[in-house]
GROMACS .gro file of C-alpha atoms in nm:
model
  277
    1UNK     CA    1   6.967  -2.844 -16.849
    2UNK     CA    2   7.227  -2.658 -16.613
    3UNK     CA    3   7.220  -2.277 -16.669
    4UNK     CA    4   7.566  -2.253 -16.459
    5UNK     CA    5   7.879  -2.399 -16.362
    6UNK     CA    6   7.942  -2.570 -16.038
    7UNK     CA    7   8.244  -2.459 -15.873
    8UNK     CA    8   8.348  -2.782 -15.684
    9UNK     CA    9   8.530  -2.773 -15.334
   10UNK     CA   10   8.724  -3.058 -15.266
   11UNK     CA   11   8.669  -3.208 -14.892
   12UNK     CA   12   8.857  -2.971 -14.628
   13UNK     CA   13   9.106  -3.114 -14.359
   14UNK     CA   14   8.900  -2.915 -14.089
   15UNK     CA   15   8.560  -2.863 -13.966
   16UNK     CA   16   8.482  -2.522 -13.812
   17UNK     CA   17   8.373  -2.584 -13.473
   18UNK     CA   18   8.105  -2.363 -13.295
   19UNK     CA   19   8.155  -2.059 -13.170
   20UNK     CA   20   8.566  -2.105 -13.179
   21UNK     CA   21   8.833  -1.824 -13.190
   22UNK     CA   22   8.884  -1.759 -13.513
   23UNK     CA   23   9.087  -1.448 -13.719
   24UNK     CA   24   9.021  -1.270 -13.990
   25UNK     CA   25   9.251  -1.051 -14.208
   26UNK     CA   26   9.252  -0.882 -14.571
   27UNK     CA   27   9.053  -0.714 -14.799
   28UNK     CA   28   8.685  -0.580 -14.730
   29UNK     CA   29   8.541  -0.923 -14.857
   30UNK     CA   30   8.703  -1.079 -14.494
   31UNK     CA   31   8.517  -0.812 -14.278
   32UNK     CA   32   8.195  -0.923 -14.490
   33UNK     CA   33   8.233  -1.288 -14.400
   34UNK     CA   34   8.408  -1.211 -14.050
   35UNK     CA   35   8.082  -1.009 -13.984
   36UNK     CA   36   7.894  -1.359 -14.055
   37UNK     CA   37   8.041  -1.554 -13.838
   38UNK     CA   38   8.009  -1.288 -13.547
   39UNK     CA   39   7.654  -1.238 -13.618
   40UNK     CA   40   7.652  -1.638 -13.544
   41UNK     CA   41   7.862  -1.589 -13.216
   42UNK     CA   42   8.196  -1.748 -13.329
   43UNK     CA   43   8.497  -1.591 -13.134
   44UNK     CA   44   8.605  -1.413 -13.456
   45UNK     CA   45   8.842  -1.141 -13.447
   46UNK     CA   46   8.796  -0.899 -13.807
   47UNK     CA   47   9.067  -0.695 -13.950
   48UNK     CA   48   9.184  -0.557 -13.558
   49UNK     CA   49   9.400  -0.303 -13.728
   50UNK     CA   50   9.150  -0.182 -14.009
   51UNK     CA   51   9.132  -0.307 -14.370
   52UNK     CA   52   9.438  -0.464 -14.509
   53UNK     CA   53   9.463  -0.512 -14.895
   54UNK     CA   54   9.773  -0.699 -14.995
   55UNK     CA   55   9.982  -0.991 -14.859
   56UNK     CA   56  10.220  -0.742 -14.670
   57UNK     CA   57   9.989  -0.569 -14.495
   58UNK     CA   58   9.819  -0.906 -14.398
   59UNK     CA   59  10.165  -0.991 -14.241
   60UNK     CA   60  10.185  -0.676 -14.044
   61UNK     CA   61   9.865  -0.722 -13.877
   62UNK     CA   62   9.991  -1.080 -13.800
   63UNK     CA   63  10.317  -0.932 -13.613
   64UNK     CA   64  10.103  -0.655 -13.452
   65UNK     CA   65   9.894  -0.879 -13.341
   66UNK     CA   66  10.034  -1.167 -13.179
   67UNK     CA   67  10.330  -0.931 -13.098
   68UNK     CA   68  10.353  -0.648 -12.892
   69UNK     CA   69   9.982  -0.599 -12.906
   70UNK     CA   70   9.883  -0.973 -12.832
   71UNK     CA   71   9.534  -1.042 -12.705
   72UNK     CA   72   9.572  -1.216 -12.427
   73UNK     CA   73   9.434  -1.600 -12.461
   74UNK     CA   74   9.397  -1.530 -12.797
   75UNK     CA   75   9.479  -1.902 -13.004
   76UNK     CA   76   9.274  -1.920 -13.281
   77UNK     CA   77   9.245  -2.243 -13.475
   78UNK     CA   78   9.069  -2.100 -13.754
   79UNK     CA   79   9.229  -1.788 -13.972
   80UNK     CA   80   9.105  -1.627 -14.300
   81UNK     CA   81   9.340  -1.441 -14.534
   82UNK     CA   82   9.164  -1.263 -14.787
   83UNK     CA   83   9.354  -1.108 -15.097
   84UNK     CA   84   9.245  -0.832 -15.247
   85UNK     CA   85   9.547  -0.707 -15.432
   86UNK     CA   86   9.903  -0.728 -15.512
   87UNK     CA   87   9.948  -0.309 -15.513
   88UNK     CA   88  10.149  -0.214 -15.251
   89UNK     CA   89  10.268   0.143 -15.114
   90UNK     CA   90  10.645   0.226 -15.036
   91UNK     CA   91  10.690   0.545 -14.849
   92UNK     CA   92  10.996   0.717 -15.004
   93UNK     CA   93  11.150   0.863 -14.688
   94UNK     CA   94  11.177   0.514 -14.525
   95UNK     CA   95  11.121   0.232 -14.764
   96UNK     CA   96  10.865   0.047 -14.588
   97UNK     CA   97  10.535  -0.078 -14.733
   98UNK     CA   98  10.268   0.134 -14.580
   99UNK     CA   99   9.896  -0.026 -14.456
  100UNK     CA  100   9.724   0.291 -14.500
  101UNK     CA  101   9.867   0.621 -14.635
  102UNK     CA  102   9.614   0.836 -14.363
  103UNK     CA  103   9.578   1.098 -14.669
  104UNK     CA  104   9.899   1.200 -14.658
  105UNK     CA  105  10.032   1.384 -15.029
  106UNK     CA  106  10.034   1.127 -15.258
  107UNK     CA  107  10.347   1.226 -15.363
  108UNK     CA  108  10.545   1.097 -15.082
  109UNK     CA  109  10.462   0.735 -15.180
  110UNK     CA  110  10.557   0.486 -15.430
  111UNK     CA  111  10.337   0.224 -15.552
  112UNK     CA  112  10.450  -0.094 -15.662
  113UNK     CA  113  10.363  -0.472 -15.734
  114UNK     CA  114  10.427  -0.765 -15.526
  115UNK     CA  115  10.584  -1.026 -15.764
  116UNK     CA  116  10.421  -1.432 -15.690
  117UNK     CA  117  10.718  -1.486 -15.469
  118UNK     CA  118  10.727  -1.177 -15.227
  119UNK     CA  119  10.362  -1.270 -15.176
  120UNK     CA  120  10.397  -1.558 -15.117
  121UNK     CA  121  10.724  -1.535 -14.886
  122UNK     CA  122  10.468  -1.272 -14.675
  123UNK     CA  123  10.209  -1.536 -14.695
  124UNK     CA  124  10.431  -1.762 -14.551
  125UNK     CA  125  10.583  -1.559 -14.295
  126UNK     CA  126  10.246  -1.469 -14.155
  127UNK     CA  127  10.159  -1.864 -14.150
  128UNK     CA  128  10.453  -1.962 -13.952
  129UNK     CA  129  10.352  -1.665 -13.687
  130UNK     CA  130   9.964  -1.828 -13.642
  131UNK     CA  131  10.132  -2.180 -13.640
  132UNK     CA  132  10.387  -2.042 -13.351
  133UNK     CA  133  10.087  -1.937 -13.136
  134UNK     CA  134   9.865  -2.225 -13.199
  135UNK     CA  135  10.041  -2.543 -13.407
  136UNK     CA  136   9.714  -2.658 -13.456
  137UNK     CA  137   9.574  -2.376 -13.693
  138UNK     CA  138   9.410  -2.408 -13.998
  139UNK     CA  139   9.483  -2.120 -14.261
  140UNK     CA  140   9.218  -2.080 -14.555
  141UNK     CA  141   9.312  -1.826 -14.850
  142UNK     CA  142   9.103  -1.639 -15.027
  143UNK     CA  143   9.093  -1.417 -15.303
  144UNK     CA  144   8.909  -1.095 -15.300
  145UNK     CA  145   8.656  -1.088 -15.567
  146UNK     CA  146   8.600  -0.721 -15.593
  147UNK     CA  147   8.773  -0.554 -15.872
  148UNK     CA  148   8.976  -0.281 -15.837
  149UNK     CA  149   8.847  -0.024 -16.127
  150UNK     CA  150   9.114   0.193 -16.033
  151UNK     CA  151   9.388  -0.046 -16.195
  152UNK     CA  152   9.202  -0.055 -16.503
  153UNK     CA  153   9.017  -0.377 -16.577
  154UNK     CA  154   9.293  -0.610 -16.752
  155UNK     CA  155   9.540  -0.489 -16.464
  156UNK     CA  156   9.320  -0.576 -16.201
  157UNK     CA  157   9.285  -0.894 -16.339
  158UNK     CA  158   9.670  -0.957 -16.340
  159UNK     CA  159   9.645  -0.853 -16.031
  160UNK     CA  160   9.443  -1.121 -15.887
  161UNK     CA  161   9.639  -1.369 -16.094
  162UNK     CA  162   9.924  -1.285 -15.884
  163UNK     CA  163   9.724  -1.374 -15.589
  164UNK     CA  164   9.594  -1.698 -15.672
  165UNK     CA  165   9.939  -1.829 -15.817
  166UNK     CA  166  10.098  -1.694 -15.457
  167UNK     CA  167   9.813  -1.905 -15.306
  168UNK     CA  168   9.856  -2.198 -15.457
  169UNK     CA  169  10.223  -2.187 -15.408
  170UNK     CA  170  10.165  -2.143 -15.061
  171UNK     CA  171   9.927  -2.468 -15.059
  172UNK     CA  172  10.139  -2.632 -15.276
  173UNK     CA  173  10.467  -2.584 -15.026
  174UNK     CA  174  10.268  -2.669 -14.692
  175UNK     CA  175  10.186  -2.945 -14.784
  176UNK     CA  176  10.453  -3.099 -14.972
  177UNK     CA  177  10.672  -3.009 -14.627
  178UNK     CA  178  10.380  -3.143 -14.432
  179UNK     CA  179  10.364  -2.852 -14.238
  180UNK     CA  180   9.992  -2.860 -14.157
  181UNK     CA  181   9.657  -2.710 -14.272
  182UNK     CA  182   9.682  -2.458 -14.544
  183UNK     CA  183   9.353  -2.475 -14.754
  184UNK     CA  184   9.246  -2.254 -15.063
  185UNK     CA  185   8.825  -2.173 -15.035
  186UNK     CA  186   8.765  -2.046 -15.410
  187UNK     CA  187   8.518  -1.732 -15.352
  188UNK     CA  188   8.679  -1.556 -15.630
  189UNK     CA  189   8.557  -1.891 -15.868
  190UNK     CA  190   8.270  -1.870 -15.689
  191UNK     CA  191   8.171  -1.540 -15.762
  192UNK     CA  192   8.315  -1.540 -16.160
  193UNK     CA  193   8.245  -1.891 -16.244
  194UNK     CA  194   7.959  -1.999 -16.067
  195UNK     CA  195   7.726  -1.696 -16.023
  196UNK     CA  196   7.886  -1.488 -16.334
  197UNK     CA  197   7.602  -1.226 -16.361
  198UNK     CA  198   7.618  -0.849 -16.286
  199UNK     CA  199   7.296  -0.937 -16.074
  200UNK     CA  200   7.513  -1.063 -15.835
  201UNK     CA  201   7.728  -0.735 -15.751
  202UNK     CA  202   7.631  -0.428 -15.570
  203UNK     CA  203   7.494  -0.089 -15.767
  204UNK     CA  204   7.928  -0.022 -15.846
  205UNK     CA  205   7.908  -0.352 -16.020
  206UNK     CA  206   8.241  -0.351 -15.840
  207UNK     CA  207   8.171  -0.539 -15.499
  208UNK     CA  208   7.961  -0.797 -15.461
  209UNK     CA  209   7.589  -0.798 -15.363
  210UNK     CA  210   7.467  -0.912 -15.024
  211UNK     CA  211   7.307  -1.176 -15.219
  212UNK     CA  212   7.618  -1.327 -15.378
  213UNK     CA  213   7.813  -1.303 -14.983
  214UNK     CA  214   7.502  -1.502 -14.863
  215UNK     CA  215   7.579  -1.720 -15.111
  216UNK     CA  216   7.934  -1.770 -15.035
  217UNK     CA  217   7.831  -1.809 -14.668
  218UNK     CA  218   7.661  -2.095 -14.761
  219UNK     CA  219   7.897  -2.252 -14.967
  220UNK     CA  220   8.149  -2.212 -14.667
  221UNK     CA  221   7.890  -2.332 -14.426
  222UNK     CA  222   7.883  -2.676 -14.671
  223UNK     CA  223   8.219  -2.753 -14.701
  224UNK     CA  224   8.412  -2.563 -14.405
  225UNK     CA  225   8.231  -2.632 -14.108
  226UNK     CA  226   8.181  -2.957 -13.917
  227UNK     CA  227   7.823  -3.131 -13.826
  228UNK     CA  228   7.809  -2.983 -13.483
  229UNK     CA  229   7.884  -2.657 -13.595
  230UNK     CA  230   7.555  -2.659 -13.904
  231UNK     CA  231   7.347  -2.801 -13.593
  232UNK     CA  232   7.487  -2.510 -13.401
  233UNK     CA  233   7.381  -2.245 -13.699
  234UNK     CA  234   7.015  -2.441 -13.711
  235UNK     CA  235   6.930  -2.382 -13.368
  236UNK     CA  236   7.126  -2.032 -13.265
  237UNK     CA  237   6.896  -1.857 -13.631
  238UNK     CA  238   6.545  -1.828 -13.436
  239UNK     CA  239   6.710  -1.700 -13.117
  240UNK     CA  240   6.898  -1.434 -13.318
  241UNK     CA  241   6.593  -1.358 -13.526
  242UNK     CA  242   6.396  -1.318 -13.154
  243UNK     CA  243   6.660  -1.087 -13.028
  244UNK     CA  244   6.663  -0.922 -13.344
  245UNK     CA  245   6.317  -0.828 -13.359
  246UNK     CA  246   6.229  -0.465 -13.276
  247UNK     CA  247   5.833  -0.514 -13.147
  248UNK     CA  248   5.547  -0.223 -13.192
  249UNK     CA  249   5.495  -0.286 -12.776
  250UNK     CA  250   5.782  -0.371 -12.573
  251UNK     CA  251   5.602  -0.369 -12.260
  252UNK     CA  252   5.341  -0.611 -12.365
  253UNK     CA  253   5.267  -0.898 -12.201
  254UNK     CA  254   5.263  -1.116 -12.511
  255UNK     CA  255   5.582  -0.967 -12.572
  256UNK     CA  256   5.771  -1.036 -12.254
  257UNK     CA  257   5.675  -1.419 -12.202
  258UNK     CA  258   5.804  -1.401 -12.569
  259UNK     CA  259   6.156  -1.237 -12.448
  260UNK     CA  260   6.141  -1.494 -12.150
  261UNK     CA  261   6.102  -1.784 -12.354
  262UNK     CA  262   6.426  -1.642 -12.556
  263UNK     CA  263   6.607  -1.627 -12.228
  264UNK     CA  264   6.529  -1.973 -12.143
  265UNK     CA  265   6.643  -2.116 -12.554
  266UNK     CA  266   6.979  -1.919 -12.465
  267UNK     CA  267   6.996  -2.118 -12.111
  268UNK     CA  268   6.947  -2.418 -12.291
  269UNK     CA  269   7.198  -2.352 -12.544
  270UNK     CA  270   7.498  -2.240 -12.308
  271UNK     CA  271   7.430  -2.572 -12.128
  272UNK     CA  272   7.455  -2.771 -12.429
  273UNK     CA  273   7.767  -2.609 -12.629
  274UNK     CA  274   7.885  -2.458 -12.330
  275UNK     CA  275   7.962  -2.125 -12.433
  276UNK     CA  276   7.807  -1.799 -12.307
  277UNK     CA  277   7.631  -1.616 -12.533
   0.00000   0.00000   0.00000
């Protein structure tokens, strides 16, 4: 008998290579998985300009970013935007969509609602940025699963359906133009469909739990990244775990052949991938 549904991922056009530059930009779900990869020494770059909720304030970190603030040999191959929701905030003196209000008097803002289109035209314009910098890049959408309480439940939920229809259209366009790698990975199915339980969300029962992002991880780790780069995750876990570990004697002897024997793995493993660690 099968107690769940299988959300099925069809076969990316990419493999995630080890230890690449890679960007990350959205809701709190993307600093969750950036934090992943970085943990697993990928060159990943996570929300640079702080948390960014909506598909316009994705596109102004994408401006800011490879604009006037550019990192310099910055070219990622690999970039994450995560959707969290299509509420936006219009500050009345000026007209522009604000990131973050920085607790300024609610009163001085408007808050609106992205239609499909205008997220998807941001979408858009912050693909053709990444593409400018590196022609080779590989975008993968996501939508936020965390629910935004706030909204009240059934707007929330329109909310997110305004996401994934702007993502699909955005799919849907690249690659009817043939315009290169635009991918959907479904961790909002993932987390609703597949693991559907309240189990699997933190104590708000808003976010979800550690347990259901290790899940996700895993299910990106399956169908995102290439061979080399699931080798790469195999051998780099016990040399994290060593560095990781906090011992009751530091100056012990069995403990610093143990350190030196870590020093050696990470020798071994520059040489082979070479990368510095």
């Amino acid at each position: 008998m099968d107690f769940r549904t299988i959300v099925e991922i069809g076969t990316m056009p990419f493999g995630i290579e080890p230890m690449e530059q890679m960007l990350f930009v959205g809701s709190c779900f993307a600093d969750n998985i950036g934090k992943r990869f970085i943990d697993n020494k990928y060159d990943a770059v996570v929300n640079p300009f702080g948390v960014m909720y909506n598909p316009a304030s994705i596109l102004h970190t994408v401006e800011r970013l490879f604009g006037e603030e550019r990192k310099e040999n910055f070219l990622p191959r690999i970039v994450f935007f995560t959707l969290g929701t299509n509420h936006v905030y219009r500050l009345k003196e000026t007209g522009e969509i604000v990131d973050n209000c920085q607790k300024r008097p609610a009163c001085l803002f408007q808050e609106e609602e992205l239609t499909v289109d205008e997220c998807a035209s941001c979408l858009m314009k912050a693909i053709d940025i990444v593409r400018s910098v590196n022609p080779d890049v590989h975008v993968i959408l996501t939508v936020s699963p965390i629910r935004y309480a706030k909204y009240g439940y059934h707007e929330s939920q329109l909310s997110k359906a305004t996401l994934l229809l702007a993502a699909d259209k955005c799919v849907n366009v690249n690659s009817s133009a043939g315009q290169g790698s635009v991918s959907y990975f479904p961790a909002y199915e993932i987390v609703n469909d597949e693991l559907r339980d309240y189990r699997f969300y933190a104590a708000d029962m808003l976010h979800p739990s550690p347990q259901a992002v290790d899940f996700i991880w895993e299910r990106l780790v399956e169908t995102c990244f290439s061979d080399r780069s699931r080798q790469w995750l195999k051998e780099w876990k016990p040399v994290r775990d060593a560095l990781n570990h906090r011992p009751f004697n530091p100056a012990s002897p069995d403990y610093l052949a143990f350190m030196e024997k870590t020093k050696q793995r990470i020798a071994e493993l520059e040489a082979k991938y070479n990368k510095q660690l």
